[in-house]
Amino acid sequence: ISSNKNFWTKFTAKHTNIVYNLAKMNKKLKEQYMEYTGLNELRKKFLDFFESKKHTILSSAPLVPQGDKSLLLINSGMAPLKKYFLGVETPPNKRVATCQKCIRTPDIERVGKTSRHGTYFEMLGNFSFGDYFKNEAIEWAWEFFTETLALPKDRLYCSVYLEDDEAFDIWTKKIGVAEDHMVRLGKEDNFWEHGSGPCGPCSEIYFDRGEGKGCGSPDCKVGCDCDRFVEVWNLVFSQFDSDGKGTYTEMETKNIDTGMGLERLACVMQEVDNLFEVDTVQNIMQHICKLAGVEYKKSERRDVSLRVITDHIRSTVFMIGDGVLPSNEGRGYVLRRLLRRAARHGILIELDKPFLYEVAETVIKENESAYPELREKADYIKKIIQVEEENFAKTVQRGFELLNEHLNEKGISGEVAFRLSDTFGFPIDLTLEIAGEKGITVDIDTFNELVKKQRETARADYHSKASSSWESGEIKLDLPPTEFLGYEKLECYAKVLYVDENSIILDETPFYAESGGQVGDMGVIFYGKNPFRVYSVIDTKKDTDGHFIHHIAAKHTEPEGADIKEIEVGDIVFATVSKARRVDIARNHTSAHILQAGLREVLGDHVHQAGQLVNDKECRFDFNHFSALTAEELKKVEEFVNYIINYGLEVNTRVLPVEEAKKEGAMALFGEKYGDDVRVVSVDVEEWNGFEFEKGSFSKEFCGGTHVKNTAEIGSFKIVSENSVAAGVRRITAVTGSGVLELLNKYQEIVNNSAKTLKIPNAFELESKVAEITVEMREINKEIEKLHSQGASNAVEELFKTATEKDGVLILAQKLEGINVDSLRVFGDKLKDKASNIVAVLAGISEDKGTLLCVCGKDAIAKGYKAGDIVKKVSALTGGKGGGRPDSAMAGIGDISKIDEALKSV
């Protein structure tokens, strides 16, 4: 401590200088490095930023395209907004911003092998539909990067289209980007167009990851294939209309379409090399590592599997969350392929039991802040994955055995690849991948032929209906939407807006248009004053613009001979719905809601609607479940529904904001996109006896259909059938009201006729009589099987006499007329049982068709003989194909006239 003023003056100056220099260093460091930002925080920052710029933030559309048959799955941020760009629909605001879930699978074989490729990603985007253009799009992109995210300006580079001087000037003169940080690129890189229609130049923003990530070339710059310069944002300026032939016309209304990959941006902000090291994705991988007891970046072979599993389980969770189920076609096949590929890579890292459903929990946890529906459907998503894993595990081992039998050969035949796919559930991509690892080929052409043949067979009895011009979207009218009055009225006066020989559109209508699984109303439209011209409405549908189209049948005048002109646009008509039919439809629709509640009560909360059809005859309800319902479960469900009906509960409808409806627990259909307001139908409970329910709504669903006012109006409910319609999807068909009586009368008729056929005086004795006949038939069948076995043994003894011995092996080759495949197998098994050193080839001929069977005893196999190899060579002499296991194999016979020569070759 000093009292010397001079000392303190020097001391203060010195330390002030230190603080100043530290501040300069801190500023310099901030300009050079970014603040770590988590993926979920980045998403929020982007959407909040554009909300501050007066953009409407739209929720991500489901991965299943809504009203767009051109896409299997949503694959870009702009895809769900095409309807706005094309002018088919009006956007909620001229300024929109989204974070869109996307799936792309063309490069699926490269996922895991590289650190770049993935199938699931999220795309950030801001869009302008005829509002702002280049100035604002560029200015806001720069503001978001340099101010909101505080990215160092000297590490950002911008590209523009070669001829786009306007964008170049905005970047350099208005924003102040140095010209040595600008690059002009040609049409291939910086001009967006897709055939004819709107198109325009692009401007991309790149981030410089530093020389250490570069290729070392002195010419390394934006556009180089190395990892130094990463494109993070692409701004598309739609300003031209292309005729597809090279002519570009400036559009009056210009649009902005920008896209930025969320995971790629997170890589930059977290300064990691690839998407698998981004926080939320890496947390998923760490769960997999924990289950497998391995570490990432310790083995490249193992890292490939970890990346595949991590990527595919992300895609899987989001696809199931949006209503996709595993199947063998379409998007269901994409899902199954991803799941099974992930499961197979689990086996490669010694996860030999189902595990993906456990990892799904981490995927949900990492994403639920942005996608709360994942948490709501968590049990359902995990159950679907677990069931698919278990089903795959049941067949995968046998499939691997079959595949391994052929991996040592020159190639895998198309027949084997098809059998792996058709019988064992092996996706062809998995077969190709495994074969590629072993360096052998797969006969993919033959495989495709067999798949095509199978599909043609399956479609043989299927006849699709030709869609009308309304359904195909050929008719477009500039008319106000129809006002629907049918919730409260079954008849009304209305003005004609459109009419042709097949359809009528009114300004308002009581007719319900087919929607949400409920069929359209039928009824009558009257025109004129007594006598009337009568138009029979045979169906009602609705187009995308909200016009109710009343499809009409033959027109007639009553009474005959009255002179009434045809209706024209502007005329007033009287529309009346078939009341009896509407009431029956309402009964079935309300019963479908109660049925879903009953299924969830009996089976569990994983049950969700997967589709439905309600008409005046029946209620058909599809739901997610994983096994056939037992008789006891069906009984409980039926008792539940009838209890609700008999209790006479009120059925209420309200229109609510969609978020409020969700908070109240209203159930929505998987993958469905809803507007701002939704109609909610609920069955409300004041007090409860019997089933354990709290006071309130035990059934509450988003629904635009028509319903009864009280459950007692349904009358009664009876399940007709329960069956499977797809993997993990069951279907219940039921009837209500008078339909129950019709069903009981039909059952009674069947019972009475059966009793009459069996000559039973009393129908109540039918059950005991059927049991008696069943016992008798079982004894008769045993006797028949005994005689067949004895006959087969005698025939084998005769066959055995024709065998010749060579080098310690018994060789037998015979043609058997009038014998089917099953009998052929019996002969083969008995020959193997009789002699362990036998090699036998049998040709079964029946109705000008033939099958070859080759069997080898265990001693013959030990000497190197393989049934699969032998039958393949013998069948080839007839123009047939086949193969199989070393002990037993089958093949087709091409030309039966060549069978004798083929058998001699044995």
CSV table of C-alpha atoms in Angstrom, one decimal, residues 331-496:
chain,number,residue,atom,x,y,z
A,331,ARG,CA,-44.5,-45.0,-48.0
A,332,GLY,CA,-45.2,-48.1,-45.7
A,333,TYR,CA,-42.5,-49.9,-47.6
A,334,VAL,CA,-40.1,-46.9,-47.1
A,335,LEU,CA,-40.8,-47.2,-43.3
A,336,ARG,CA,-40.4,-51.0,-43.2
A,337,ARG,CA,-37.1,-50.7,-45.2
A,338,LEU,CA,-35.7,-48.1,-42.8
A,339,LEU,CA,-36.8,-50.1,-39.7
A,340,ARG,CA,-35.4,-53.4,-41.0
A,341,ARG,CA,-32.1,-51.8,-42.2
A,342,ALA,CA,-31.7,-50.3,-38.7
A,343,ALA,CA,-32.5,-53.6,-37.1
A,344,ARG,CA,-30.0,-55.4,-39.3
A,345,HIS,CA,-27.2,-52.9,-38.4
A,346,GLY,CA,-28.2,-53.5,-34.7
A,347,ILE,CA,-27.3,-57.2,-35.3
A,348,LEU,CA,-23.9,-56.1,-36.7
A,349,ILE,CA,-23.0,-54.4,-33.4
A,350,GLU,CA,-24.3,-57.3,-31.4
A,351,LEU,CA,-27.7,-55.9,-30.5
A,352,ASP,CA,-29.4,-59.3,-31.0
A,353,LYS,CA,-32.8,-58.4,-29.6
A,354,PRO,CA,-35.4,-55.7,-30.3
A,355,PHE,CA,-33.9,-52.3,-29.2
A,356,LEU,CA,-35.1,-49.6,-31.6
A,357,TYR,CA,-38.3,-49.1,-29.6
A,358,GLU,CA,-36.2,-48.1,-26.6
A,359,VAL,CA,-34.1,-45.6,-28.7
A,360,ALA,CA,-37.4,-44.1,-30.0
A,361,GLU,CA,-38.0,-42.7,-26.5
A,362,THR,CA,-34.8,-40.6,-26.8
A,363,VAL,CA,-35.9,-39.4,-30.3
A,364,ILE,CA,-39.2,-38.3,-28.8
A,365,LYS,CA,-37.5,-36.6,-25.8
A,366,GLU,CA,-35.1,-34.6,-28.0
A,367,ASN,CA,-37.9,-33.3,-30.3
A,368,GLU,CA,-41.0,-33.0,-28.2
A,369,SER,CA,-40.5,-29.3,-27.5
A,370,ALA,CA,-41.1,-28.5,-31.2
A,371,TYR,CA,-43.4,-31.5,-31.9
A,372,PRO,CA,-45.5,-32.2,-28.8
A,373,GLU,CA,-47.6,-34.7,-30.7
A,374,LEU,CA,-44.7,-37.2,-30.5
A,375,ARG,CA,-45.1,-37.3,-26.7
A,376,GLU,CA,-48.9,-37.7,-27.1
A,377,LYS,CA,-48.4,-40.7,-29.4
A,378,ALA,CA,-45.2,-42.0,-27.7
A,379,ASP,CA,-46.7,-45.4,-26.5
A,380,TYR,CA,-48.2,-46.0,-29.9
A,381,ILE,CA,-45.0,-45.1,-31.8
A,382,LYS,CA,-42.9,-47.4,-29.6
A,383,LYS,CA,-45.4,-50.2,-29.9
A,384,ILE,CA,-45.5,-50.1,-33.7
A,385,ILE,CA,-41.6,-50.2,-33.8
A,386,GLN,CA,-41.4,-53.0,-31.2
A,387,VAL,CA,-44.0,-55.2,-33.1
A,388,GLU,CA,-42.2,-54.6,-36.4
A,389,GLU,CA,-38.8,-55.5,-34.8
A,390,GLU,CA,-40.2,-58.7,-33.3
A,391,ASN,CA,-41.9,-59.7,-36.5
A,392,PHE,CA,-38.6,-59.1,-38.4
A,393,ALA,CA,-36.6,-61.1,-35.8
A,394,LYS,CA,-38.9,-64.1,-36.2
A,395,THR,CA,-38.0,-64.5,-39.9
A,396,VAL,CA,-34.6,-62.8,-40.2
A,397,GLN,CA,-32.6,-65.8,-38.9
A,398,ARG,CA,-34.0,-68.2,-41.5
A,399,GLY,CA,-33.6,-65.6,-44.1
A,400,PHE,CA,-29.9,-65.1,-43.2
A,401,GLU,CA,-29.5,-68.9,-43.4
A,402,LEU,CA,-31.0,-69.0,-46.9
A,403,LEU,CA,-28.9,-66.0,-48.0
A,404,ASN,CA,-25.7,-67.4,-46.6
A,405,GLU,CA,-26.2,-70.6,-48.5
A,406,HIS,CA,-25.9,-68.6,-51.7
A,407,LEU,CA,-23.2,-66.0,-50.7
A,408,ASN,CA,-20.4,-68.4,-51.7
A,409,GLU,CA,-21.8,-68.7,-55.2
A,410,LYS,CA,-21.1,-66.4,-58.2
A,411,GLY,CA,-24.3,-64.6,-57.6
A,412,ILE,CA,-27.8,-64.7,-56.0
A,413,SER,CA,-30.6,-65.7,-58.3
A,414,GLY,CA,-33.7,-63.5,-58.8
A,415,GLU,CA,-35.8,-66.4,-57.4
A,416,VAL,CA,-33.7,-66.5,-54.1
A,417,ALA,CA,-33.9,-62.7,-53.8
A,418,PHE,CA,-37.7,-62.8,-54.4
A,419,ARG,CA,-38.2,-65.6,-51.8
A,420,LEU,CA,-36.1,-63.7,-49.3
A,421,SER,CA,-38.4,-60.7,-49.8
A,422,ASP,CA,-41.7,-62.4,-50.2
A,423,THR,CA,-41.3,-65.2,-47.6
A,424,PHE,CA,-38.8,-63.8,-45.1
A,425,GLY,CA,-39.5,-60.1,-45.3
A,426,PHE,CA,-36.0,-59.2,-46.5
A,427,PRO,CA,-36.2,-55.9,-48.4
A,428,ILE,CA,-34.4,-56.3,-51.8
A,429,ASP,CA,-32.2,-53.4,-50.8
A,430,LEU,CA,-31.0,-55.3,-47.8
A,431,THR,CA,-30.1,-58.3,-50.0
A,432,LEU,CA,-28.3,-56.0,-52.4
A,433,GLU,CA,-26.4,-54.4,-49.6
A,434,ILE,CA,-25.3,-57.7,-48.0
A,435,ALA,CA,-24.3,-59.1,-51.4
A,436,GLY,CA,-22.4,-55.9,-52.2
A,437,GLU,CA,-20.4,-56.3,-49.0
A,438,LYS,CA,-19.5,-59.8,-50.1
A,439,GLY,CA,-18.7,-58.7,-53.7
A,440,ILE,CA,-21.3,-60.8,-55.4
A,441,THR,CA,-24.1,-59.9,-57.7
A,442,VAL,CA,-27.9,-60.2,-57.5
A,443,ASP,CA,-30.1,-61.1,-60.5
A,444,ILE,CA,-32.3,-58.0,-60.1
A,445,ASP,CA,-34.0,-58.2,-63.5
A,446,THR,CA,-35.5,-61.6,-62.6
A,447,PHE,CA,-36.4,-60.3,-59.2
A,448,ASN,CA,-38.3,-57.4,-60.7
A,449,GLU,CA,-40.1,-59.7,-63.2
A,450,LEU,CA,-41.3,-61.9,-60.3
A,451,VAL,CA,-42.5,-58.8,-58.3
A,452,LYS,CA,-44.3,-57.6,-61.3
A,453,LYS,CA,-46.0,-61.0,-61.9
A,454,GLN,CA,-47.1,-61.1,-58.3
A,455,ARG,CA,-48.6,-57.6,-58.5
A,456,GLU,CA,-50.4,-58.5,-61.7
A,457,THR,CA,-51.9,-61.6,-60.1
A,458,ALA,CA,-53.0,-59.6,-57.0
A,459,ARG,CA,-54.7,-57.1,-59.2
A,460,ALA,CA,-56.4,-59.6,-61.5
A,461,ASP,CA,-59.8,-59.2,-59.8
A,462,TYR,CA,-59.5,-55.5,-59.1
A,463,HIS,CA,-61.4,-53.0,-61.2
A,464,SER,CA,-60.8,-49.4,-60.4
A,465,LYS,CA,-63.5,-46.8,-60.9
A,466,ALA,CA,-62.8,-44.0,-63.4
A,467,SER,CA,-62.8,-40.8,-61.4
A,468,SER,CA,-65.1,-38.0,-62.4
A,469,SER,CA,-63.9,-34.7,-63.8
A,470,TRP,CA,-64.6,-33.1,-60.4
A,471,GLU,CA,-62.5,-35.7,-58.6
A,472,SER,CA,-59.6,-35.3,-61.0
A,473,GLY,CA,-59.7,-31.5,-60.6
A,474,GLU,CA,-60.4,-30.9,-64.3
A,475,ILE,CA,-63.4,-28.6,-63.5
A,476,LYS,CA,-62.4,-25.3,-61.8
A,477,LEU,CA,-65.0,-22.7,-61.1
A,478,ASP,CA,-64.8,-19.1,-59.9
A,479,LEU,CA,-67.7,-19.4,-57.5
A,480,PRO,CA,-68.2,-18.7,-53.8
A,481,PRO,CA,-68.0,-21.9,-51.6
A,482,THR,CA,-71.3,-23.6,-50.7
A,483,GLU,CA,-72.7,-22.9,-47.2
A,484,PHE,CA,-73.5,-26.2,-45.5
A,485,LEU,CA,-76.7,-26.1,-43.4
A,486,GLY,CA,-77.1,-29.8,-42.8
A,487,TYR,CA,-76.1,-29.9,-39.2
A,488,GLU,CA,-79.4,-28.2,-38.3
A,489,LYS,CA,-81.6,-28.6,-41.4
A,490,LEU,CA,-82.5,-31.5,-43.8
A,491,GLU,CA,-84.2,-29.2,-46.3
A,492,CYS,CA,-83.9,-25.6,-47.6
A,493,TYR,CA,-84.5,-23.3,-50.5
A,494,ALA,CA,-81.3,-22.4,-52.4
A,495,LYS,CA,-80.0,-20.7,-55.5
A,496,VAL,CA,-78.4,-22.6,-58.4
